Amino acid sequence: MKLVVAIIKPFKLDEVRQGLTAIGVHGMTVTEVKGYGRQKGHTEIYRGAEYIVNFLPKLRIEIAVNSDIADKAVEVITTHARTGQIGDGKIFVTPIDHARRIRTGETDSDAL
Amino acid sequence: MGTCASRCLRAPAALVATAAVAFTTPALAATPSTIDPADTAWMIVATALVLMMTIPGLALFYSGMVRKKNVLATMAQSLSAVMIISILWVAFGYSLAFVGDGTWIGSLDRAFLAGMGMDSVHPGARTIPEALFMLYQMTFAIITVALVAGSVADRMRFSAYLLFGIAWFIFVYVPLAHWIWGGGFLAQIGVVDFAGGLVVHLSAGTGGLVAALVMGRRQGYGSENLSPFDLSLAVVGTGLLWVGWFGFNGGSALGANAHAVMAILTTHLAACAGAITWGALEWSTRRKPSVLGMISGAVAGLGTITPASGFVAPWHGLVIGALAGIICYWACTSLKHRFNYDDSLDVFGVHGIGGLTGTLLAGVFATAAIGGTAGLIEGNPKQLLAQLYGVAVTLVWSGGVTWGLLKLVSAFVPLRVSREHELEGLDISQHGEALQ
């Protein structure tokens, strides 16, 4: 089992969700987050006063998938979240040791 | 008001004195009523429109431009101006500003509305009940005090604001209103101010600038992100101010007449021209026309046309609005940064500079056929000199007295919240509430 964590631009959520659903990913957790990468935010100007906005709004998507479709999920997210502009985000994949569905007590792959 | 001011100016001093004495005596109640239903209806609407300018107009306009942690505190300043100034106006403000023929100050004959009956009329507004004239003028006093708060947003202690607001109303607003609109010395030398370029905007702008200088810059000014919380609130506030301004300037004709319509038309055109000009300047210099820029230009146009609105032709409104966009843009984006003062919401840059500019332009564009006063273009350079004198007096009086009052208030209450409270936000530290 793998945990795929993707940081994406907020307006790309629907496309990513549809793509993941199409390959059989049944659930996801979405969190509104703020952060920055190499581009270091952007500049906003209010009545001539310039402010550097370091922390840009992003969405953090977490999906737990079986190892055999993890690469496919990463590919789908990459395809659907990409704009080609700076700030498209990043994807991290980590192993999951154990999973459990709270309602039924099912474990590991059965719990996903 | 413009009507009052110009009428008072042209009337022989003896006549003014007679009228002033007449309406302050109990015999006035027996005077045959000249109250006109149409004028009364319009002035009730205009009064409501101007009150709407403070709550919700200014409250939204200002609070949209501060940070989230100071939204309620900013709204509280507008709200408290309505609560407190209304009562002080009835108690003595109206009487001192608009009753009596003193050169420097009015009288207390109408204190607590003494002697004001159902049929009473003010000599400057004979076709509406005096109570309505008093109410209409009250709304101007309210918004002027509320305007000043924008300069010191994010850092002034609420208790200090209340004390300062009360003192500022008594010692800055009331005398200025009397000098210009109540037949005082500025009116006597011919200064014209249709709806408050000097009395409202320059006085509030100058007071705000001095307050900003005395109190110092906000924590993090120039180094941290102090960007607005929610400009959509400011846009809604601007819309309410814009519509409210129809009552502000149109109501200053004091009747349901063509003069009011011309003032409203001029006002609307100036707002449009100001918004376009400010937006265009941003577009050309910074590649994007910001929404904050467009609403700033609209308010600059509205503030700048205010003193001239009843004296100039509609196309003058376009010119004055466009000049307002250029000059106030320069004041907010260049002048302020050159001198590095922190006028939080640009009260001086938008209202102060706008009021100053409009007052002088009234002396240039005043058209006798519109408001009964000729300006420079119609061959009366003396009007421009009178306007310049009015500007100088307002700058010196509002600036000097504001400084003195802040020093006085600070002897009783610290003007500024503590550093910790400023960082925490005024909503929690001053009011025990916060937006989640």
XYZ file of C-alpha atoms in Angstrom, chain B residues 11-410:
400
model
C -27.197 89.016 2.056
C -26.326 92.254 3.806
C -24.875 91.618 7.212
C -27.796 93.327 8.882
C -30.264 91.021 7.191
C -28.313 87.973 8.245
C -28.227 89.267 11.777
C -31.949 89.947 11.756
C -32.732 86.492 10.451
C -30.449 84.907 12.977
C -32.088 86.717 15.827
C -35.552 86.036 14.477
C -35.281 82.295 14.305
C -33.722 81.980 17.700
C -36.616 83.680 19.436
C -39.725 81.887 20.684
C -41.789 84.046 18.326
C -40.596 81.843 15.506
C -43.150 79.195 16.331
C -45.836 81.629 15.208
C -44.205 82.224 11.806
C -46.433 80.986 8.955
C -45.198 77.663 7.697
C -43.369 77.605 4.368
C -42.649 73.917 4.554
C -42.845 72.220 1.172
C -43.832 68.529 1.046
C -41.656 67.693 -1.953
C -38.570 69.337 -0.494
C -39.253 67.649 2.813
C -39.652 64.231 1.204
C -36.404 64.562 -0.749
C -34.492 65.769 2.283
C -35.746 62.847 4.373
C -34.404 60.528 1.668
C -31.146 62.480 1.410
C -30.707 62.306 5.189
C -31.168 58.537 5.105
C -28.714 58.257 2.208
C -26.006 60.186 4.048
C -26.513 58.171 7.223
C -26.168 55.044 5.088
C -22.765 56.337 4.002
C -21.364 55.762 7.500
C -23.174 52.539 8.352
C -22.859 50.428 6.307
C -20.952 52.388 3.618
C -17.809 53.616 5.330
C -17.804 50.706 7.774
C -17.567 48.243 4.871
C -15.221 50.385 2.804
C -12.781 50.734 5.678
C -13.043 47.273 7.205
C -12.490 45.607 3.841
C -9.109 47.334 3.636
C -7.773 46.405 7.082
C -6.539 42.994 8.151
C -8.969 40.334 9.309
C -8.036 40.771 12.971
C -9.112 44.439 12.893
C -12.353 44.273 10.914
C -14.751 44.557 13.849
C -12.712 47.267 15.550
C -12.810 49.317 12.362
C -16.556 48.868 12.069
C -16.908 49.805 15.740
C -15.331 53.184 15.013
C -17.951 54.019 12.385
C -20.736 52.668 14.563
C -19.681 54.656 17.612
C -19.443 57.853 15.577
C -23.141 57.468 14.757
C -24.087 56.753 18.354
C -22.134 59.517 20.025
C -22.005 62.370 17.531
C -25.787 62.172 17.010
C -26.414 62.920 20.660
C -23.746 65.620 20.881
C -25.180 67.224 17.746
C -28.612 67.463 19.337
C -27.147 68.596 22.659
C -25.114 71.529 21.349
C -23.365 70.790 18.034
C -26.161 71.932 15.761
C -26.785 75.073 17.747
C -23.134 76.096 17.864
C -22.624 75.381 14.159
C -25.830 76.646 12.565
C -27.603 78.924 15.017
C -26.590 82.489 15.816
C -24.605 84.976 13.774
C -21.251 84.858 15.491
C -18.141 85.306 13.416
C -16.342 82.532 15.237
C -19.036 80.329 16.737
C -22.814 80.088 16.845
C -24.991 80.252 19.918
C -26.470 77.815 22.405
C -30.012 79.033 21.749
C -30.984 75.703 20.204
C -29.056 73.555 22.695
C -31.048 70.340 23.239
C -33.301 71.684 20.472
C -34.763 74.312 22.783
C -37.546 76.213 21.069
C -37.617 74.013 17.993
C -41.256 73.459 17.113
C -43.081 71.543 14.397
C -43.171 74.638 12.189
C -39.650 75.854 12.877
C -37.459 76.437 9.844
C -33.807 77.359 9.517
C -33.234 80.620 7.596
C -30.965 78.804 5.175
C -33.542 76.085 4.445
C -36.982 77.627 4.723
C -38.945 74.935 2.908
C -38.157 72.000 5.189
C -38.710 71.519 8.924
C -35.796 72.732 11.009
C -35.682 69.338 12.685
C -34.981 67.771 9.290
C -32.299 70.347 8.483
C -30.738 69.584 11.867
C -30.886 65.828 11.176
C -29.406 66.210 7.712
C -26.491 68.222 9.057
C -26.062 65.643 11.830
C -25.237 62.977 9.267
C -22.378 65.116 7.934
C -20.874 65.538 11.385
C -21.109 61.792 11.931
C -19.306 60.737 8.775
C -16.591 63.354 9.202
C -15.592 62.001 12.604
C -15.791 58.436 11.275
C -13.582 59.338 8.312
C -10.675 60.409 10.523
C -10.433 56.935 12.029
C -9.197 55.462 8.760
C -5.794 57.085 9.184
C -5.138 55.400 12.510
C -6.824 52.078 11.745
C -5.158 48.980 13.167
C -3.557 50.707 16.165
C -5.720 53.251 18.035
C -7.140 52.286 21.401
C -10.941 52.327 21.324
C -11.289 54.443 24.462
C -8.790 56.956 23.071
C -10.717 57.070 19.792
C -13.933 57.866 21.641
C -12.357 60.699 23.622
C -10.505 62.033 20.607
C -13.587 61.779 18.381
C -15.701 63.743 20.828
C -13.044 66.430 21.288
C -12.352 66.609 17.554
C -16.047 67.043 16.829
C -16.322 69.897 19.337
C -13.148 71.774 18.490
C -12.607 71.052 14.792
C -15.865 70.100 13.095
C -18.328 72.424 14.816
C -16.264 75.634 14.374
C -15.440 74.825 10.746
C -19.073 74.087 9.944
C -20.014 77.428 11.485
C -17.279 79.383 9.717
C -18.209 78.051 6.287
C -21.886 77.070 6.427
C -23.168 78.872 9.505
C -22.325 82.402 8.357
C -18.948 82.618 10.094
C -15.867 84.467 8.912
C -15.037 82.200 5.974
C -18.565 82.512 4.627
C -18.377 86.276 5.078
C -15.313 86.574 2.856
C -16.914 84.452 0.153
C -15.521 80.941 0.595
C -17.927 78.444 -0.980
C -18.144 74.762 -0.110
C -21.268 73.146 -1.489
C -21.294 69.888 0.449
C -18.156 69.644 2.487
C -14.846 69.752 0.625
C -13.393 71.780 3.475
C -15.752 71.020 6.347
C -15.781 67.265 5.782
C -12.991 66.023 3.551
C -10.043 68.360 4.036
C -10.693 68.658 7.767
C -10.937 64.873 8.203
C -7.985 64.244 5.904
C -5.752 66.733 7.690
C -6.856 65.496 11.099
C -6.157 61.955 9.987
C -2.714 62.829 8.673
C -1.729 64.532 11.912
C -3.112 61.620 13.935
C -1.146 59.157 11.811
C 2.035 61.187 12.358
C 1.500 61.529 16.114
C 0.692 57.845 16.584
C 3.410 56.489 14.361
C 3.447 53.691 11.855
C 1.812 50.307 12.330
C 3.889 47.371 13.495
C 5.425 45.785 10.439
C 4.701 48.748 8.157
C 6.944 48.450 5.111
C 8.244 45.028 6.058
C 5.275 42.751 6.683
C 2.175 41.910 4.738
C -0.527 44.404 5.719
C -2.662 43.669 2.676
C -6.450 44.113 2.835
C -8.620 41.417 4.379
C -11.444 41.405 1.865
C -11.638 43.939 -0.926
C -15.081 42.687 -1.905
C -16.366 44.346 1.287
C -14.627 47.549 0.246
C -16.316 47.394 -3.173
C -19.740 46.995 -1.569
C -18.896 49.858 0.786
C -17.891 52.025 -2.153
C -21.195 51.324 -3.854
C -23.090 52.408 -0.775
C -20.921 55.508 -0.426
C -21.427 56.331 -4.101
C -25.208 56.154 -3.900
C -25.164 57.842 -0.513
C -23.208 60.694 -2.065
C -26.290 61.530 -4.134
C -27.875 62.524 -0.829
C -24.651 64.144 0.353
C -24.279 66.465 -2.630
C -27.804 66.413 -4.047
C -29.284 67.026 -0.620
C -27.059 70.040 -0.148
C -29.336 71.876 -2.557
C -31.802 71.619 0.362
C -34.761 71.000 -1.902
C -36.265 68.750 -4.561
C -35.190 70.910 -7.453
C -33.059 71.162 -10.572
C -30.096 72.324 -8.516
C -30.123 68.993 -6.660
C -30.352 67.063 -9.918
C -27.419 68.939 -11.429
C -25.349 68.285 -8.307
C -26.143 64.567 -8.471
C -25.306 64.386 -12.172
C -22.018 66.192 -11.617
C -21.237 63.927 -8.686
C -21.874 60.727 -10.626
C -19.762 61.831 -13.568
C -16.890 62.783 -11.272
C -16.967 59.376 -9.601
C -16.862 57.602 -12.965
C -14.040 59.802 -14.255
C -12.041 59.320 -11.050
C -12.407 55.539 -11.171
C -11.424 55.371 -14.842
C -8.426 57.644 -14.384
C -7.006 55.832 -11.339
C -7.517 52.452 -13.011
C -5.913 53.672 -16.235
C -2.892 55.024 -14.368
C -2.381 51.651 -12.698
C -2.877 49.852 -15.976
C -0.221 51.963 -17.684
C 2.309 51.978 -14.854
C 1.778 48.576 -13.223
C 0.221 46.624 -16.105
C -2.969 45.796 -14.166
C -5.933 47.973 -13.148
C -6.678 46.917 -9.564
C -10.156 46.867 -8.084
C -8.829 48.764 -5.067
C -7.500 51.357 -7.502
C -10.825 51.770 -9.256
C -12.813 52.170 -6.040
C -10.150 54.522 -4.667
C -10.531 56.629 -7.800
C -14.305 56.651 -7.447
C -14.128 57.852 -3.839
C -11.460 60.402 -4.809
C -13.749 61.714 -7.549
C -16.679 61.871 -5.146
C -14.714 63.683 -2.457
C -13.190 66.108 -4.921
C -16.439 67.101 -6.641
C -18.169 67.593 -3.276
C -17.291 71.267 -2.679
C -17.909 72.142 -6.330
C -20.921 69.933 -7.051
C -23.555 72.667 -6.785
C -21.509 75.356 -8.480
C -20.282 73.752 -11.694
C -21.696 72.304 -14.931
C -21.883 68.536 -15.473
C -18.896 68.417 -17.850
C -16.834 70.131 -15.175
C -17.592 67.078 -13.052
C -15.797 64.909 -15.604
C -12.753 67.185 -15.575
C -12.687 67.482 -11.790
C -13.146 63.720 -11.385
C -10.320 62.967 -13.817
C -8.010 65.423 -12.044
C -9.004 63.833 -8.733
C -7.960 60.431 -10.084
C -4.551 61.732 -11.105
C -3.783 63.891 -8.053
C -5.088 61.491 -5.396
C -3.306 58.585 -7.101
C -0.077 60.569 -6.858
C -0.783 61.413 -3.204
C -1.419 57.778 -2.242
C 1.286 56.089 -4.242
C 4.083 58.645 -4.362
C 3.685 61.423 -1.795
C 2.922 59.025 1.052
C 5.890 56.806 0.364
C 8.240 59.719 -0.150
C 7.481 61.034 3.323
C 7.039 57.538 4.760
C 4.013 58.241 6.955
C 1.490 55.508 7.624
C -1.952 56.884 6.827
C -3.463 53.381 7.051
C -6.399 53.789 4.689
C -5.217 56.930 2.844
C -7.678 59.337 4.413
C -5.364 62.247 3.653
C -4.431 60.979 0.201
C -8.008 60.408 -0.923
C -10.200 62.729 1.168
C -7.734 65.414 2.250
C -6.088 65.947 -1.107
C -9.434 65.453 -2.842
C -11.184 68.028 -0.667
C -8.324 70.487 -1.165
C -8.268 69.986 -4.921
C -12.041 70.233 -5.296
C -12.242 73.377 -3.183
C -9.696 75.115 -5.400
C -11.291 73.797 -8.590
C -14.636 75.144 -7.413
C -12.957 78.554 -7.518
C -11.847 77.851 -11.072
C -14.951 76.271 -12.601
C -17.769 77.921 -10.617
C -20.503 78.872 -13.067
C -22.856 81.691 -12.128
C -25.747 80.196 -14.079
C -25.544 76.993 -12.025
C -24.816 78.026 -8.459
C -24.854 81.819 -8.529
C -21.090 82.092 -8.082
C -18.604 82.918 -10.825
C -15.139 81.408 -10.773
C -11.826 82.113 -12.430
C -12.951 80.986 -15.893
C -15.878 83.395 -15.752
C -13.510 86.228 -14.878
C -13.637 86.184 -11.090
C -10.131 85.406 -9.803
C -11.139 86.580 -6.329
C -13.167 83.406 -5.886
C -10.068 81.282 -6.309
C -8.235 83.415 -3.757
C -11.126 83.006 -1.318
C -11.018 79.256 -1.841
C -7.273 79.239 -1.240
C -7.819 81.119 2.005
C -10.452 78.577 3.056
C -8.030 75.744 2.353
C -5.261 77.384 4.360
C -7.521 78.040 7.355
C -8.864 74.482 7.308
C -5.396 72.944 7.035
C -4.002 75.025 9.880
C -7.025 74.702 12.148
C -7.681 71.016 11.670
C -3.984 70.125 11.751
C -3.080 72.246 14.745
C -6.125 71.465 16.859
C -5.923 67.747 16.078
C -2.330 67.717 17.310
C -3.286 69.514 20.514
C -6.263 67.251 21.164
C -4.200 64.095 20.697
C -1.686 65.387 23.218
C -4.532 66.186 25.594
C -6.208 62.797 25.216
C -2.894 60.997 25.634
